[in-house]
Amino acid sequence: MVTIFGNLESGNVHKVQMLLHRLEIKYRRVDVAQPRGEPRRAEYLKINPIGKVPAVMFEDGDVLTESGAILYYFAQGSKLWPGDRRAQAEVLRWMFFEQYSHEPALAVMQYLIHFADGPERNRERLEELRPRAANALMVMENQLRMWKFIAAEIVTTADFALYPYTAWAYEAGVELKDYPAIRRWLKQIEGEPRFLPLLQDGAAETLSFAEYFKASPGLGATL
Ligand SMILES: N[C@@H](CCC(=O)N[C@@H](CS)C(=O)NCC(=O)O)C(=O)O
């Protein structure tokens, strides 16, 4: 079985869980949580030297990291990844947008408010990120006024990439009332088959950090 490393509070992890759940791929999850500093622990750095979640480990011990690369890998051959080269580039365009312009504003704001030292101590950084988040959301809003989904008229991997931190915008201190097309799009995704709500675990089995690493101390070891 594939193993995914990451916690439920991470949107980057959730997008991978959403996709695996949608595609009915059975997996187990090891709870590696940023608020507890676990991605930076020596045991986990052997799996992902960059110290971030998500990572996935295949049964042979091969590891793949970066949520976008993981989505790409699993979506191949499904309807979530288009066959046409130009359409594929469009999906990638939005996935790169998510990683460079959207997630670095919305995910960081959410983290600063809920998991770091709190909004008061991070006021300056939050003020700096707020216009960037608004800009990213406006770009999405304009696209979604014309298109049903973000990269096509049907749901694609790019929608999975963008869903979690957009749906969590209120946790980043951003209201979506001025973004009606985004609100419509969120509802559409929530109405997709086998939709996995935020904070819900889709894993067949879940292990704590301690349980997994006690049993698998070496790189590539599987239970
Ligand atoms: N580009 C990476 C970003 C992953 C990322 O930033 N993960 C956060 C949790 S959402 C993390 O593990 N942070 C741990 C840390 O920075 O200490 C991806 O999309 O997979």
Tab-separated table of C-alpha atoms and ligand atoms in Angstrom:
chain	number	residue	atom	x	y	z
A	1	MET	CA	0.000	0.000	0.000
A	2	VAL	CA	1.180	3.574	-0.677
A	3	THR	CA	2.081	5.573	2.459
A	4	ILE	CA	1.455	9.310	2.682
A	5	PHE	CA	3.299	11.390	5.264
A	6	GLY	CA	1.525	14.476	6.532
A	7	ASN	CA	-1.125	15.934	8.814
A	8	LEU	CA	-4.792	16.768	8.323
A	9	GLU	CA	-4.268	20.503	8.938
A	10	SER	CA	-2.007	20.836	5.879
A	11	GLY	CA	-3.699	21.876	2.635
A	12	ASN	CA	-0.734	20.535	0.679
A	13	VAL	CA	-1.375	17.131	2.237
A	14	HIS	CA	-5.134	17.412	1.859
A	15	LYS	CA	-4.957	17.955	-1.906
A	16	VAL	CA	-3.106	14.642	-2.226
A	17	GLN	CA	-5.596	12.896	0.054
A	18	MET	CA	-8.453	14.356	-2.033
A	19	LEU	CA	-6.986	12.950	-5.223
A	20	LEU	CA	-6.164	9.484	-3.852
A	21	HIS	CA	-9.631	9.271	-2.333
A	22	ARG	CA	-11.291	10.331	-5.600
A	23	LEU	CA	-9.302	7.752	-7.553
A	24	GLU	CA	-10.064	5.037	-4.977
A	25	ILE	CA	-6.383	4.378	-4.348
A	26	LYS	CA	-5.977	2.751	-0.948
A	27	TYR	CA	-3.265	4.323	1.200
A	28	ARG	CA	-2.158	4.661	4.763
A	29	ARG	CA	-1.090	7.890	6.425
A	30	VAL	CA	1.683	8.644	8.867
A	31	ASP	CA	0.819	11.739	10.893
A	32	VAL	CA	3.783	14.102	10.425
A	33	ALA	CA	2.622	17.462	11.773
A	34	GLN	CA	4.173	20.859	11.148
A	35	PRO	CA	2.764	22.372	14.406
A	36	ARG	CA	4.759	19.731	16.329
A	37	GLY	CA	7.902	20.312	14.243
A	38	GLU	CA	7.849	16.720	12.982
A	39	PRO	CA	8.736	17.449	9.322
A	40	ARG	CA	12.129	18.721	10.588
A	41	ARG	CA	12.883	15.676	12.758
A	42	ALA	CA	15.939	13.630	11.742
A	43	GLU	CA	13.886	10.483	11.093
A	44	TYR	CA	11.627	12.284	8.631
A	45	LEU	CA	14.465	14.176	6.942
A	46	LYS	CA	15.673	10.779	5.717
A	47	ILE	CA	12.400	10.531	3.801
A	48	ASN	CA	12.178	14.159	2.657
A	49	PRO	CA	15.448	16.074	3.141
A	50	ILE	CA	13.606	19.355	2.525
A	51	GLY	CA	11.634	18.802	5.754
A	52	LYS	CA	8.147	19.308	4.379
A	53	VAL	CA	4.947	17.330	3.986
A	54	PRO	CA	3.473	15.721	1.962
A	55	ALA	CA	5.677	12.867	0.865
A	56	VAL	CA	4.522	9.524	-0.458
A	57	MET	CA	6.380	6.246	-0.221
A	58	PHE	CA	5.656	3.409	-2.617
A	59	GLU	CA	5.808	-0.223	-1.527
A	60	ASP	CA	9.369	-0.592	-2.837
A	61	GLY	CA	10.563	2.309	-0.635
A	62	ASP	CA	10.724	4.840	-3.484
A	63	VAL	CA	9.746	8.310	-2.219
A	64	LEU	CA	8.042	11.147	-4.112
A	65	THR	CA	7.682	14.639	-2.624
A	66	GLU	CA	6.078	17.957	-3.679
A	67	SER	CA	2.291	17.933	-3.761
A	68	GLY	CA	2.141	18.974	-7.432
A	69	ALA	CA	4.452	16.155	-8.535
A	70	ILE	CA	2.436	13.672	-6.459
A	71	LEU	CA	-0.856	14.871	-7.993
A	72	TYR	CA	0.663	14.593	-11.465
A	73	TYR	CA	1.915	11.075	-10.800
A	74	PHE	CA	-1.390	9.662	-9.553
A	75	ALA	CA	-3.659	11.542	-11.966
A	76	GLN	CA	-1.960	10.107	-15.061
A	77	GLY	CA	-4.369	7.890	-16.997
A	78	SER	CA	-7.420	9.325	-15.204
A	79	LYS	CA	-9.903	11.931	-16.438
A	80	LEU	CA	-8.334	14.434	-14.038
A	81	TRP	CA	-5.313	14.696	-16.326
A	82	PRO	CA	-6.177	15.693	-19.918
A	83	GLY	CA	-4.726	13.885	-22.915
A	84	ASP	CA	-4.146	16.914	-25.112
A	85	ARG	CA	-0.755	18.618	-24.757
A	86	ARG	CA	-2.120	22.161	-24.650
A	87	ALA	CA	-4.761	21.179	-22.099
A	88	GLN	CA	-2.056	19.547	-19.963
A	89	ALA	CA	-0.036	22.766	-20.092
A	90	GLU	CA	-3.110	24.678	-18.932
A	91	VAL	CA	-3.449	22.389	-15.903
A	92	LEU	CA	0.244	22.835	-15.131
A	93	ARG	CA	-0.081	26.607	-15.511
A	94	TRP	CA	-2.599	26.689	-12.665
A	95	MET	CA	-0.629	24.247	-10.560
A	96	PHE	CA	2.449	26.472	-10.857
A	97	PHE	CA	0.286	29.504	-10.078
A	98	GLU	CA	-0.916	27.735	-6.939
A	99	GLN	CA	2.625	27.033	-5.782
A	100	TYR	CA	4.136	30.425	-6.576
A	101	SER	CA	1.350	32.987	-6.171
A	102	HIS	CA	-1.522	31.429	-4.205
A	103	GLU	CA	-0.203	29.010	-1.564
A	104	PRO	CA	2.714	31.254	-0.469
A	105	ALA	CA	0.174	33.924	0.498
A	106	LEU	CA	-2.900	32.014	1.734
A	107	ALA	CA	-1.186	29.037	3.366
A	108	VAL	CA	1.383	31.204	5.113
A	109	MET	CA	-1.309	33.598	6.408
A	110	GLN	CA	-3.314	30.675	7.760
A	111	TYR	CA	-0.201	29.292	9.430
A	112	LEU	CA	0.750	32.638	10.980
A	113	ILE	CA	-2.746	33.120	12.385
A	114	HIS	CA	-3.403	29.614	13.701
A	115	PHE	CA	-0.152	27.789	14.248
A	116	ALA	CA	2.729	30.256	14.668
A	117	ASP	CA	2.864	32.811	17.514
A	118	GLY	CA	-0.553	34.244	16.562
A	119	PRO	CA	-1.735	37.201	14.464
A	120	GLU	CA	-0.495	39.920	16.865
A	121	ARG	CA	3.164	38.931	16.607
A	122	ASN	CA	2.907	38.480	12.834
A	123	ARG	CA	0.946	41.605	11.989
A	124	GLU	CA	3.539	43.086	9.616
A	125	ARG	CA	4.019	39.881	7.652
A	126	LEU	CA	0.252	39.385	7.443
A	127	GLU	CA	-0.233	42.922	6.111
A	128	GLU	CA	2.413	42.257	3.493
A	129	LEU	CA	0.755	38.992	2.395
A	130	ARG	CA	-2.848	40.257	2.349
A	131	PRO	CA	-2.659	42.054	-1.054
A	132	ARG	CA	-0.876	39.070	-2.550
A	133	ALA	CA	-3.680	36.764	-1.413
A	134	ALA	CA	-6.297	39.193	-2.786
A	135	ASN	CA	-4.476	39.341	-6.088
A	136	ALA	CA	-4.271	35.541	-6.397
A	137	LEU	CA	-7.980	35.226	-5.568
A	138	MET	CA	-8.904	37.912	-8.099
A	139	VAL	CA	-6.956	36.075	-10.801
A	140	MET	CA	-8.924	32.922	-9.952
A	141	GLU	CA	-12.202	34.840	-9.798
A	142	ASN	CA	-11.669	36.261	-13.300
A	143	GLN	CA	-10.818	32.858	-14.701
A	144	LEU	CA	-13.806	31.210	-13.017
A	145	ARG	CA	-16.182	33.843	-14.402
A	146	MET	CA	-15.333	32.446	-17.832
A	147	TRP	CA	-14.582	28.805	-17.128
A	148	LYS	CA	-16.506	26.215	-15.150
A	149	PHE	CA	-13.369	24.786	-13.524
A	150	ILE	CA	-9.998	26.473	-13.194
A	151	ALA	CA	-8.173	24.933	-16.145
A	152	ALA	CA	-10.950	23.411	-18.253
A	153	GLU	CA	-14.685	22.918	-18.519
A	154	ILE	CA	-14.247	19.720	-16.506
A	155	VAL	CA	-12.554	19.148	-13.163
A	156	THR	CA	-8.788	18.571	-13.395
A	157	THR	CA	-5.795	18.099	-11.121
A	158	ALA	CA	-5.428	21.890	-10.958
A	159	ASP	CA	-8.748	22.163	-9.091
A	160	PHE	CA	-7.491	19.679	-6.510
A	161	ALA	CA	-4.287	21.730	-6.121
A	162	LEU	CA	-6.198	24.957	-5.544
A	163	TYR	CA	-9.126	23.731	-3.465
A	164	PRO	CA	-7.762	23.407	0.112
A	165	TYR	CA	-6.168	26.821	0.672
A	166	THR	CA	-8.995	28.567	-1.207
A	167	ALA	CA	-11.620	26.829	0.913
A	168	TRP	CA	-9.584	27.772	4.004
A	169	ALA	CA	-9.307	31.449	2.991
A	170	TYR	CA	-11.443	32.488	5.991
A	171	GLU	CA	-8.827	30.870	8.248
A	172	ALA	CA	-6.241	33.098	6.568
A	173	GLY	CA	-8.392	36.101	7.504
A	174	VAL	CA	-9.761	36.523	3.961
A	175	GLU	CA	-13.481	36.622	3.228
A	176	LEU	CA	-14.775	35.247	-0.058
A	177	LYS	CA	-17.856	37.477	-0.279
A	178	ASP	CA	-16.341	39.511	-3.128
A	179	TYR	CA	-15.513	36.381	-5.085
A	180	PRO	CA	-18.844	34.839	-6.202
A	181	ALA	CA	-17.317	32.736	-8.992
A	182	ILE	CA	-14.871	31.197	-6.504
A	183	ARG	CA	-17.738	30.387	-4.128
A	184	ARG	CA	-19.636	28.716	-6.976
A	185	TRP	CA	-16.485	26.747	-7.910
A	186	LEU	CA	-15.919	25.583	-4.300
A	187	LYS	CA	-19.490	24.217	-4.215
A	188	GLN	CA	-18.971	22.473	-7.550
A	189	ILE	CA	-15.860	20.731	-6.241
A	190	GLU	CA	-17.668	19.802	-3.047
A	191	GLY	CA	-20.357	18.210	-5.243
A	192	GLU	CA	-17.846	16.095	-7.181
A	193	PRO	CA	-17.931	12.304	-6.680
A	194	ARG	CA	-15.963	11.024	-3.650
A	195	PHE	CA	-15.202	14.562	-2.451
A	196	LEU	CA	-13.080	14.463	0.727
A	197	PRO	CA	-13.920	17.393	3.070
A	198	LEU	CA	-11.143	19.409	4.727
A	199	LEU	CA	-9.706	17.803	7.873
A	200	GLN	CA	-11.209	14.431	6.978
A	201	ASP	CA	-8.831	11.509	6.808
A	202	GLY	CA	-9.255	9.316	3.729
A	203	ALA	CA	-6.569	6.822	4.775
A	204	ALA	CA	-7.338	3.139	5.270
A	205	GLU	CA	-5.010	3.210	8.270
A	206	THR	CA	-3.328	6.042	10.201
A	207	LEU	CA	-0.161	5.794	12.279
A	208	SER	CA	1.335	8.352	14.624
A	209	PHE	CA	4.860	9.643	13.984
A	210	ALA	CA	6.172	7.634	16.962
A	211	GLU	CA	4.456	4.409	15.878
A	212	TYR	CA	5.808	4.559	12.340
A	213	PHE	CA	9.365	5.586	13.092
A	214	LYS	CA	9.743	3.146	15.958
A	215	ALA	CA	8.892	0.340	13.551
A	216	SER	CA	10.768	1.800	10.527
A	217	PRO	CA	13.944	3.506	11.729
A	218	GLY	CA	15.821	3.281	8.388
A	219	LEU	CA	15.237	5.108	5.108
A	220	GLY	CA	12.900	3.196	2.852
A	221	ALA	CA	11.852	0.711	5.517
A	222	THR	CA	8.238	-0.375	5.390
A	223	LEU	CA	6.132	-1.987	8.049
B	1	LIG	N1	5.879	22.940	-2.235
B	1	LIG	C1	5.575	22.001	-1.188
B	1	LIG	C2	5.199	22.770	0.063
B	1	LIG	C3	5.007	21.840	1.232
B	1	LIG	C4	4.880	22.615	2.539
B	1	LIG	O1	5.159	23.822	2.612
B	1	LIG	N2	4.462	21.893	3.573
B	1	LIG	C5	4.339	22.466	4.893
B	1	LIG	C6	3.009	22.071	5.502
B	1	LIG	S1	1.674	22.706	4.568
B	1	LIG	C7	5.433	21.881	5.768
B	1	LIG	O2	5.650	20.707	5.767
B	1	LIG	N3	6.136	22.722	6.507
B	1	LIG	C8	7.097	22.270	7.466
B	1	LIG	C9	8.130	23.286	7.754
B	1	LIG	O3	8.319	24.187	6.920
B	1	LIG	O4	8.738	23.152	8.815
B	1	LIG	C10	4.441	21.077	-1.620
B	1	LIG	O5	3.537	21.549	-2.301
B	1	LIG	O6	4.462	19.875	-1.288
